[in-house]
Amino acid sequence: MRLNRRPSITRRLTLLFVSASSAVLLALGVVIAASVEKHFEEQDMDALMGKMALAQHTLEQLKSQDDLKRITQLLDNSLVGHQGLEVIVFEPNHEVIFATPNANFPIDLVAASAARNPYRSITWAQGEQNYRGIAAELPTGLLTRTGARSKVIVAVATDIAHHQAFMRSFLQTLWFFVAGAAALTGFLGWAAARRGLAPLRAMREQTQGVTAQQLSYRLPVESAPVELAELAQSLNEMLARLEEAFHRLSDFSSDIAHELRTPVSNLMTQTQVALSRARSADQYCSILESNAEEFEHMARMISDMLLLAKAENSLVVPTRQTVNLAAEVLALFEYYDAVAEEKGLHLALEGDGEVSADRLMLRRALGNLLSNAVRHSAANTTVRVRLSASPNMVSICMENTGDAIPQEYWERVFDRFFRVDPSRQRSSEGTGLGLAITKSIVNAHGGTISVASTGAVTTFTIRLPRVP
C-alpha cells in the first residue's frame, strides 16, 4: 500500500475540527431559532389574550339585542391600528354575530378548539395566509329562557406571515454562516494541526539521518513537547538497543573471523606443504591427523557459536528436572581427575543442594568452570567447590588458586573469545567460548554468574533459583 493514500493526521484533525465546530454551530442555531420562534409565539399570544379579554368584557355588557349593534361597533373600534388581527364571534350553531372584514376562520376547527382546548394556540393556513389564533366559549350578558347566561364562541387570530418570512431569512443566514464558519474552521484547523505536528515532522527528519554508521545519534528529549517526549525516549531506547546489538554482531563477526583464520591458515599451510613434494604414507597420515585436530576444534567452535546465537535470541529452552548438584560435581571430578592428577591438583567439594534445571546444560556450565579452574590453577593447589542453599536460591562457588584476573576484566571474562592476556595465542584446549556459554546457560535458567579475584584466589559464583 502506498503511504500517500493513507489519511494523514493533519487531514483527520482538520475534519474533526470542521465536524465539531459545525455540530456546535448547528446546535446553537437550532436553539436560537427555537427561542426566536417561541418569542414570536409569546408575543402573538399576549396580543391575542388581550383582545380575548376585551371581547369577554364587551360581551358581558350585553343586556338586550339592542346593545348588540353598539357592542359590535366597540369591537370594531378596538381593532383599529392592529394590522393582521382578526376577530370572529358566532353562536354555537355557527351563526356569525360579528367578524372583521378580512376574517378567514375555519369554523369547525375554531369550534372544536374552543370546546376542547380553550385559549390554546392553534395555527392554520387559508390560501397563502398563515394564522395563529385562540378560541374560547364566552358568556354574554343576555339571558336565555331558562335564566342562564347565553354563550358565544369568540376566536381571535393574527397573521404570522411576517414571522415566517423572518424565520426563513434567519435560517438561510444561519446556513450560510455555518458553511462559512466550517470553511474557516477547516483552514484554521489545518494550520493549527500543521503547526502542532511540526515537532513530529522534525523528529522524522532527525531519524532519517540514523544509519548503520550513526547509531549513536539520539533524539533531543528535553526540547520535545510533552506528548512526544515519551515517544522520543522510546525511540532513543530502541536506538540504544540497536546500537548494542549491532556492535555485538560486529564484534561477534570479527571474533569469528579472527578465531577461524588461524585453523584455516594452519590447514592451508599444512596442505600446501604436503603437496609440495611426494611423501610417505606415514607422513601423509601425520598431516591428516593434524588436520583432523584442527577440524575438530573448528567443529566445536561452530557448535558453541550456534549455541550462543540461540541463547542470545531466547531459543534455548531448558528441560527442567530436579538436579542434585553434589552428584553432578562429583561426576565432573571423576572426569577431570586424570588431568588434575597430572598437575598435582586436589578437587574438593563442600555442601549440597538441589535445583530445578536442565541436567545436561547445567553439567556443561559446571564443566566449563571446572575445566577453566583446572587449566589456570597453580600446581599442587586445591580446586574447591562450595554448595550452599537458601529458601529461594542455591549458590555454587568454584575457587582455584593460580592466575589472577584484574578487577577491570571481571565483567568481560564472560565475553566471547575474551582473554585476560591479549597476547595469549589460541589454545587447542578450548575455543574461547566456555565462559560465554556458561553465562548463557545460567541466564536461561534465570540465574546469575559473577567472578572475583583476590590475590591468587579466583572465585566464580553461580546463583540459581530453587524454583523456576
Coordinates of N, CA and C in Angstrom, one line a residue, residues 86-269:
E86 N -57.5 39.5 13.5 CA -58.9 39.2 13.0 C -59.6 38.7 14.2
V87 N -61.0 39.0 14.2 CA -61.9 38.5 15.3 C -63.2 38.0 14.7
I88 N -63.7 37.0 15.2 CA -65.0 36.5 14.8 C -65.7 36.0 16.1
V89 N -67.0 36.3 16.1 CA -67.9 35.9 17.2 C -69.1 35.2 16.5
F90 N -69.4 34.0 16.9 CA -70.5 33.3 16.4 C -71.1 32.4 17.5
E91 N -72.4 32.1 17.2 CA -73.1 31.3 18.2 C -72.8 29.8 18.0
P92 N -73.1 29.0 19.0 CA -72.8 27.5 18.9 C -73.4 26.9 17.6
N93 N -74.4 27.4 17.0 CA -75.0 26.9 15.8 C -74.3 27.4 14.6
H94 N -73.1 28.1 14.8 CA -72.2 28.6 13.7 C -72.8 29.8 13.0
E95 N -73.8 30.5 13.7 CA -74.3 31.7 13.1 C -73.4 32.9 13.5
V96 N -72.8 33.6 12.6 CA -71.9 34.6 12.9 C -72.6 35.9 13.4
I97 N -72.1 36.3 14.5 CA -72.6 37.6 15.1 C -71.8 38.8 14.7
F98 N -70.4 38.6 14.7 CA -69.5 39.6 14.4 C -68.3 39.0 13.7
A99 N -67.7 39.7 12.7 CA -66.5 39.2 12.1 C -65.8 40.4 11.5
T100 N -64.5 40.5 11.6 CA -63.8 41.6 10.9 C -63.9 41.4 9.4
P101 N -63.7 42.4 8.6 CA -63.9 42.3 7.2 C -63.0 41.2 6.5
N102 N -61.8 41.0 7.0 CA -60.9 40.0 6.3 C -60.8 38.7 7.1
A103 N -61.8 38.5 8.0 CA -61.7 37.3 8.9 C -61.9 36.1 8.0
N104 N -60.9 35.1 8.2 CA -60.9 33.9 7.4 C -60.7 32.7 8.3
F105 N -61.7 32.4 9.1 CA -61.6 31.4 10.1 C -62.2 30.0 9.6
P106 N -61.5 28.9 9.9 CA -62.2 27.6 9.7 C -63.1 27.4 10.9
I107 N -64.4 27.5 10.7 CA -65.4 27.5 11.7 C -65.3 26.2 12.5
D108 N -65.3 25.1 11.8 CA -65.2 23.8 12.5 C -64.0 23.6 13.4
L109 N -62.8 24.0 12.9 CA -61.6 23.9 13.7 C -61.7 24.8 14.9
V110 N -62.2 26.1 14.7 CA -62.3 27.0 15.8 C -63.3 26.5 16.9
A111 N -64.4 26.0 16.4 CA -65.4 25.5 17.4 C -64.9 24.3 18.2
A112 N -64.2 23.4 17.5 CA -63.6 22.2 18.2 C -62.5 22.7 19.2
S113 N -61.7 23.6 18.8 CA -60.6 24.1 19.8 C -61.2 24.8 21.0
A114 N -62.3 25.6 20.8 CA -63.0 26.3 21.9 C -63.6 25.3 22.8
A115 N -64.1 24.2 22.3 CA -64.7 23.2 23.2 C -63.7 22.3 23.9
R116 N -62.6 22.0 23.2 CA -61.7 21.0 23.8 C -60.5 21.7 24.5
N117 N -59.9 22.7 23.8 CA -58.7 23.3 24.4 C -58.8 24.9 24.3
P118 N -59.7 25.4 25.1 CA -59.9 26.9 25.1 C -58.6 27.6 25.4
Y119 N -58.4 28.7 24.7 CA -57.2 29.6 24.9 C -55.9 28.9 24.5
R120 N -55.9 27.7 23.9 CA -54.7 27.1 23.4 C -54.4 27.6 22.0
S121 N -53.1 27.8 21.7 CA -52.7 28.3 20.4 C -53.0 27.3 19.3
I122 N -53.6 27.7 18.2 CA -53.8 26.9 17.0 C -53.3 27.7 15.8
T123 N -52.8 26.9 14.8 CA -52.4 27.6 13.6 C -53.1 26.9 12.4
W124 N -53.3 27.7 11.4 CA -53.9 27.1 10.1 C -53.5 28.0 9.0
A125 N -53.7 27.5 7.8 CA -53.4 28.2 6.6 C -54.7 28.3 5.8
Q126 N -55.0 29.5 5.2 CA -56.1 29.8 4.4 C -55.5 30.4 3.1
G127 N -55.4 29.7 2.0 CA -54.8 30.2 0.8 C -53.3 30.4 1.0
E128 N -52.9 31.7 0.8 CA -51.5 32.0 1.0 C -51.2 32.6 2.4
Q129 N -52.3 32.7 3.2 CA -52.2 33.3 4.5 C -52.0 32.3 5.6
N130 N -51.2 32.6 6.6 CA -51.0 31.7 7.7 C -51.4 32.4 9.0
Y131 N -52.1 31.8 9.9 CA -52.7 32.4 11.0 C -52.3 31.6 12.3
R132 N -52.2 32.4 13.4 CA -52.1 31.8 14.7 C -53.3 32.4 15.5
G133 N -54.0 31.6 16.2 CA -55.2 32.1 16.9 C -55.5 31.3 18.1
I134 N -56.5 31.8 18.9 CA -57.1 31.1 20.0 C -58.6 31.3 20.0
A135 N -59.3 30.3 20.6 CA -60.7 30.4 20.6 C -61.2 29.9 22.0
A136 N -62.4 30.4 22.4 CA -63.0 30.1 23.6 C -64.5 30.4 23.6
E137 N -65.2 29.7 24.4 CA -66.6 29.9 24.5 C -66.9 30.9 25.7
L138 N -67.4 32.1 25.4 CA -67.5 33.1 26.4 C -69.0 33.4 26.7
P139 N -69.3 33.7 28.0 CA -70.7 34.1 28.4 C -71.0 35.6 28.0
T140 N -72.2 35.8 27.7 CA -72.7 37.2 27.4 C -73.6 37.7 28.6
G141 N -74.0 38.9 28.5 CA -75.0 39.5 29.5 C -76.4 39.1 29.2
L142 N -76.7 38.4 28.1 CA -78.1 38.1 27.7 C -78.4 36.8 28.4
L143 N -79.7 36.7 28.8 CA -80.2 35.5 29.5 C -81.1 34.7 28.5
T144 N -81.0 33.4 28.7 CA -81.8 32.5 27.9 C -83.2 32.3 28.6
R145 N -84.1 31.6 28.0 CA -85.4 31.3 28.6 C -85.3 30.6 29.9
T146 N -84.3 29.9 30.1 CA -84.1 29.1 31.4 C -83.5 30.0 32.4
G147 N -83.1 31.2 32.1 CA -82.5 32.1 33.0 C -81.0 32.1 33.0
A148 N -80.4 31.2 32.3 CA -78.9 31.1 32.2 C -78.3 32.1 31.2
R149 N -77.1 32.5 31.4 CA -76.5 33.4 30.5 C -76.1 32.7 29.2
S150 N -76.4 33.3 28.1 CA -76.1 32.7 26.8 C -74.6 32.8 26.6
K151 N -74.1 31.9 25.7 CA -72.7 31.8 25.4 C -72.5 31.9 23.9
V152 N -71.4 32.5 23.5 CA -71.0 32.6 22.1 C -69.5 32.1 22.0
I153 N -69.1 31.8 20.8 CA -67.7 31.4 20.6 C -67.0 32.6 19.9
V154 N -65.9 32.9 20.6 CA -65.1 34.0 20.1 C -63.7 33.5 19.7
A155 N -63.2 33.8 18.5 CA -61.9 33.4 18.1 C -61.1 34.7 17.6
V156 N -59.9 34.8 18.1 CA -59.0 35.9 17.7 C -57.8 35.3 17.0
A157 N -57.4 35.9 15.9 CA -56.3 35.3 15.2 C -55.4 36.5 14.6
T158 N -54.1 36.2 14.4 CA -53.3 37.2 13.8 C -52.5 36.6 12.7
D159 N -52.1 37.4 11.7 CA -51.4 36.9 10.5 C -49.9 36.7 10.9
I160 N -49.3 35.5 10.7 CA -47.9 35.3 11.1 C -47.0 35.2 9.9
A161 N -47.4 35.7 8.8 CA -46.6 35.6 7.6 C -45.3 36.4 7.7
H162 N -45.3 37.5 8.4 CA -44.1 38.3 8.6 C -43.1 37.5 9.5
H163 N -43.7 36.8 10.5 CA -42.8 36.0 11.4 C -42.2 34.9 10.6
Q164 N -42.9 34.2 9.8 CA -42.3 33.1 9.0 C -41.3 33.6 8.0
A165 N -41.6 34.8 7.4 CA -40.6 35.4 6.5 C -39.3 35.7 7.2
F166 N -39.4 36.2 8.4 CA -38.2 36.4 9.2 C -37.4 35.1 9.5
M167 N -38.2 34.1 9.9 CA -37.5 32.8 10.2 C -36.8 32.2 9.0
R168 N -37.5 32.3 7.8 CA -36.8 31.8 6.6 C -35.5 32.6 6.4
S169 N -35.6 33.9 6.5 CA -34.4 34.7 6.3 C -33.3 34.3 7.3
F170 N -33.7 34.1 8.6 CA -32.8 33.8 9.7 C -32.1 32.5 9.4
L171 N -32.9 31.4 9.0 CA -32.3 30.1 8.8 C -31.4 30.1 7.6
Q172 N -31.8 30.9 6.5 CA -30.9 31.0 5.4 C -29.5 31.6 5.8
T173 N -29.6 32.7 6.6 CA -28.4 33.3 7.0 C -27.6 32.4 7.9
L174 N -28.3 31.6 8.7 CA -27.6 30.6 9.6 C -26.9 29.6 8.8
W175 N -27.5 29.1 7.7 CA -26.8 28.0 6.9 C -25.6 28.6 6.2
F176 N -25.7 29.8 5.7 CA -24.5 30.5 5.1 C -23.4 30.7 6.1
F177 N -23.8 31.1 7.3 CA -22.8 31.3 8.4 C -22.2 30.0 8.8
V178 N -22.9 29.0 8.9 CA -22.4 27.7 9.3 C -21.4 27.2 8.2
A179 N -21.8 27.3 7.0 CA -20.9 26.9 5.9 C -19.6 27.7 5.9
G180 N -19.7 29.0 6.1 CA -18.5 29.9 6.1 C -17.7 29.6 7.3
A181 N -18.3 29.4 8.5 CA -17.6 29.1 9.7 C -16.9 27.7 9.5
A182 N -17.5 26.7 8.9 CA -16.9 25.4 8.7 C -15.7 25.5 7.8
A183 N -15.8 26.3 6.8 CA -14.6 26.5 5.9 C -13.5 27.2 6.6
L184 N -13.8 28.3 7.4 CA -12.8 29.0 8.1 C -12.2 28.1 9.2
T185 N -13.0 27.3 9.9 CA -12.5 26.4 10.9 C -11.6 25.4 10.3
G186 N -12.0 24.9 9.1 CA -11.2 23.9 8.5 C -9.8 24.4 8.1
F187 N -9.8 25.7 7.6 CA -8.5 26.3 7.3 C -7.7 26.5 8.6
L188 N -8.3 27.1 9.6 CA -7.6 27.3 10.9 C -7.2 26.0 11.5
G189 N -8.0 25.0 11.4 CA -7.7 23.7 12.0 C -6.5 23.1 11.3
W190 N -6.5 23.2 9.9 CA -5.4 22.7 9.2 C -4.1 23.4 9.5
A191 N -4.2 24.7 9.7 CA -3.0 25.5 10.1 C -2.5 25.1 11.5
A192 N -3.5 24.9 12.4 CA -3.1 24.6 13.8 C -2.5 23.2 13.8
A193 N -3.1 22.2 13.0 CA -2.6 20.9 13.0 C -1.2 20.8 12.4
R194 N -1.0 21.6 11.3 CA 0.4 21.6 10.7 C 1.4 22.2 11.7
R195 N 1.0 23.2 12.4 CA 1.9 23.8 13.4 C 2.1 22.9 14.6
G196 N 1.1 22.3 15.0 CA 1.2 21.4 16.2 C 2.0 20.1 15.9
L197 N 1.9 19.7 14.6 CA 2.7 18.5 14.2 C 4.1 18.8 13.7
A198 N 4.5 20.0 13.8 CA 5.8 20.4 13.3 C 6.9 19.6 14.1
P199 N 6.8 19.5 15.4 CA 7.8 18.7 16.1 C 7.9 17.2 15.7
L200 N 6.8 16.7 15.3 CA 6.8 15.3 14.8 C 7.5 15.2 13.4
R201 N 7.3 16.2 12.6 CA 8.0 16.2 11.3 C 9.5 16.4 11.5
A202 N 9.8 17.3 12.5 CA 11.2 17.5 12.8 C 11.9 16.2 13.3
M203 N 11.1 15.4 14.1 CA 11.6 14.2 14.6 C 11.8 13.2 13.5
R204 N 10.9 13.2 12.5 CA 11.1 12.3 11.4 C 12.3 12.7 10.6
E205 N 12.6 14.0 10.4 CA 13.8 14.4 9.6 C 15.0 14.0 10.4
Q206 N 15.0 14.1 11.7 CA 16.1 13.7 12.5 C 16.4 12.3 12.4
T207 N 15.4 11.4 12.5 CA 15.6 10.0 12.4 C 16.1 9.5 11.1
Q208 N 15.8 10.3 10.0 CA 16.3 9.9 8.7 C 17.8 9.9 8.6
G209 N 18.4 10.6 9.5 CA 19.9 10.7 9.5 C 20.5 9.5 10.2
V210 N 19.7 8.6 10.8 CA 20.3 7.5 11.5 C 20.6 6.4 10.5
T211 N 21.9 6.0 10.5 CA 22.3 4.9 9.6 C 23.1 3.9 10.4
A212 N 23.5 2.8 9.8 CA 24.3 1.8 10.5 C 25.6 2.4 11.0
Q213 N 26.1 3.5 10.4 CA 27.3 4.1 10.8 C 27.1 5.2 11.9
Q214 N 25.8 5.6 12.1 CA 25.5 6.6 13.0 C 24.4 6.2 14.0
L215 N 24.6 5.0 14.6 CA 23.6 4.5 15.5 C 23.7 5.2 16.9
S216 N 24.7 6.0 17.1 CA 24.9 6.7 18.4 C 24.1 7.9 18.5
Y217 N 23.4 8.3 17.4 CA 22.6 9.6 17.4 C 21.3 9.3 18.3
R218 N 21.0 10.4 19.1 CA 19.8 10.3 19.9 C 18.9 11.5 19.7
L219 N 17.6 11.4 19.8 CA 16.7 12.5 19.7 C 16.7 13.3 20.9
P220 N 16.6 14.7 20.8 CA 16.6 15.5 21.9 C 15.3 15.4 22.7
V221 N 15.3 14.9 23.8 CA 14.0 14.7 24.6 C 13.6 16.0 25.3
E222 N 14.6 16.8 25.7 CA 14.2 18.0 26.5 C 13.5 19.0 25.7
S223 N 13.8 19.1 24.4 CA 13.1 20.1 23.6 C 11.8 19.6 22.9
A224 N 11.5 18.3 23.1 CA 10.3 17.8 22.5 C 9.1 18.1 23.4
P225 N 7.9 18.3 22.8 CA 6.7 18.6 23.6 C 6.4 17.4 24.5
V226 N 5.6 17.7 25.5 CA 5.3 16.7 26.5 C 4.7 15.4 25.9
E227 N 3.8 15.6 24.8 CA 3.1 14.5 24.2 C 4.1 13.6 23.4
L228 N 5.2 14.2 22.9 CA 6.2 13.5 22.1 C 7.4 13.1 22.9
A229 N 7.6 13.5 24.1 CA 8.8 13.2 24.9 C 8.9 11.7 25.2
E230 N 7.8 11.1 25.5 CA 7.8 9.6 25.7 C 8.2 8.9 24.4
L231 N 7.6 9.3 23.3 CA 8.0 8.7 22.0 C 9.4 8.9 21.7
A232 N 10.0 10.1 21.9 CA 11.4 10.3 21.7 C 12.2 9.4 22.6
Q233 N 11.8 9.3 23.9 CA 12.6 8.5 24.8 C 12.5 7.0 24.4
S234 N 11.4 6.6 23.9 CA 11.3 5.2 23.4 C 12.1 4.9 22.2
L235 N 12.1 5.9 21.3 CA 13.0 5.8 20.1 C 14.5 5.8 20.5
N236 N 14.8 6.6 21.4 CA 16.2 6.6 21.9 C 16.6 5.3 22.5
E237 N 15.7 4.7 23.3 CA 16.0 3.4 23.9 C 16.1 2.3 22.8
M238 N 15.2 2.4 21.8 CA 15.3 1.5 20.7 C 16.6 1.6 19.9
L239 N 17.1 2.9 19.7 CA 18.4 3.1 19.0 C 19.5 2.5 19.9
A240 N 19.4 2.7 21.2 CA 20.4 2.2 22.1 C 20.5 0.6 22.0
R241 N 19.3 0.0 21.9 CA 19.3 -1.5 21.8 C 19.9 -1.9 20.4
L242 N 19.5 -1.2 19.4 CA 20.0 -1.5 18.0 C 21.5 -1.3 18.0
E243 N 22.0 -0.2 18.6 CA 23.4 0.1 18.6 C 24.2 -1.0 19.3
E244 N 23.6 -1.4 20.5 CA 24.3 -2.5 21.2 C 24.3 -3.8 20.4
A245 N 23.1 -4.1 19.8 CA 23.0 -5.4 19.0 C 24.0 -5.3 17.8
F246 N 24.0 -4.1 17.2 CA 24.9 -4.0 16.0 C 26.4 -4.2 16.4
H247 N 26.8 -3.5 17.5 CA 28.1 -3.7 18.0 C 28.4 -5.1 18.4
R248 N 27.5 -5.7 19.0 CA 27.7 -7.1 19.4 C 27.8 -8.0 18.2
L249 N 27.0 -7.8 17.2 CA 27.1 -8.6 16.0 C 28.4 -8.3 15.2
S250 N 28.8 -7.0 15.2 CA 30.1 -6.7 14.6 C 31.3 -7.4 15.3
D251 N 31.2 -7.3 16.6 CA 32.3 -7.9 17.4 C 32.3 -9.4 17.2
F252 N 31.1 -10.0 17.2 CA 30.9 -11.4 17.0 C 31.5 -11.8 15.6
S253 N 31.2 -11.1 14.6 CA 31.7 -11.4 13.3 C 33.2 -11.3 13.2
S254 N 33.7 -10.2 13.9 CA 35.2 -10.0 13.9 C 35.9 -11.2 14.7
D255 N 35.2 -11.5 15.8 CA 35.8 -12.6 16.6 C 35.8 -13.9 15.8
I256 N 34.7 -14.2 15.1 CA 34.6 -15.4 14.3 C 35.7 -15.4 13.3
A257 N 35.8 -14.3 12.6 CA 36.8 -14.2 11.5 C 38.2 -14.4 12.1
H258 N 38.5 -13.8 13.2 CA 39.8 -13.9 13.8 C 40.1 -15.3 14.3
E259 N 39.1 -15.9 15.0 CA 39.3 -17.3 15.5 C 39.4 -18.3 14.4
L260 N 38.7 -18.2 13.4 CA 38.7 -19.2 12.3 C 39.9 -19.0 11.4
R261 N 40.5 -17.8 11.4 CA 41.6 -17.6 10.5 C 42.8 -18.4 10.8
T262 N 43.1 -18.6 12.1 CA 44.2 -19.4 12.5 C 44.1 -20.9 12.1
P263 N 43.0 -21.6 12.4 CA 42.9 -23.0 12.0 C 42.9 -23.2 10.4
V264 N 42.2 -22.2 9.8 CA 42.1 -22.3 8.3 C 43.5 -22.1 7.7
S265 N 44.3 -21.1 8.3 CA 45.6 -20.9 7.8 C 46.5 -22.1 8.1
N266 N 46.4 -22.7 9.2 CA 47.2 -23.9 9.5 C 46.8 -25.0 8.5
L267 N 45.5 -25.2 8.3 CA 45.2 -26.3 7.3 C 45.7 -26.0 5.9
M268 N 45.6 -24.7 5.5 CA 46.1 -24.4 4.2 C 47.7 -24.6 4.1
T269 N 48.3 -24.2 5.2 CA 49.8 -24.3 5.2 C 50.2 -25.8 5.1

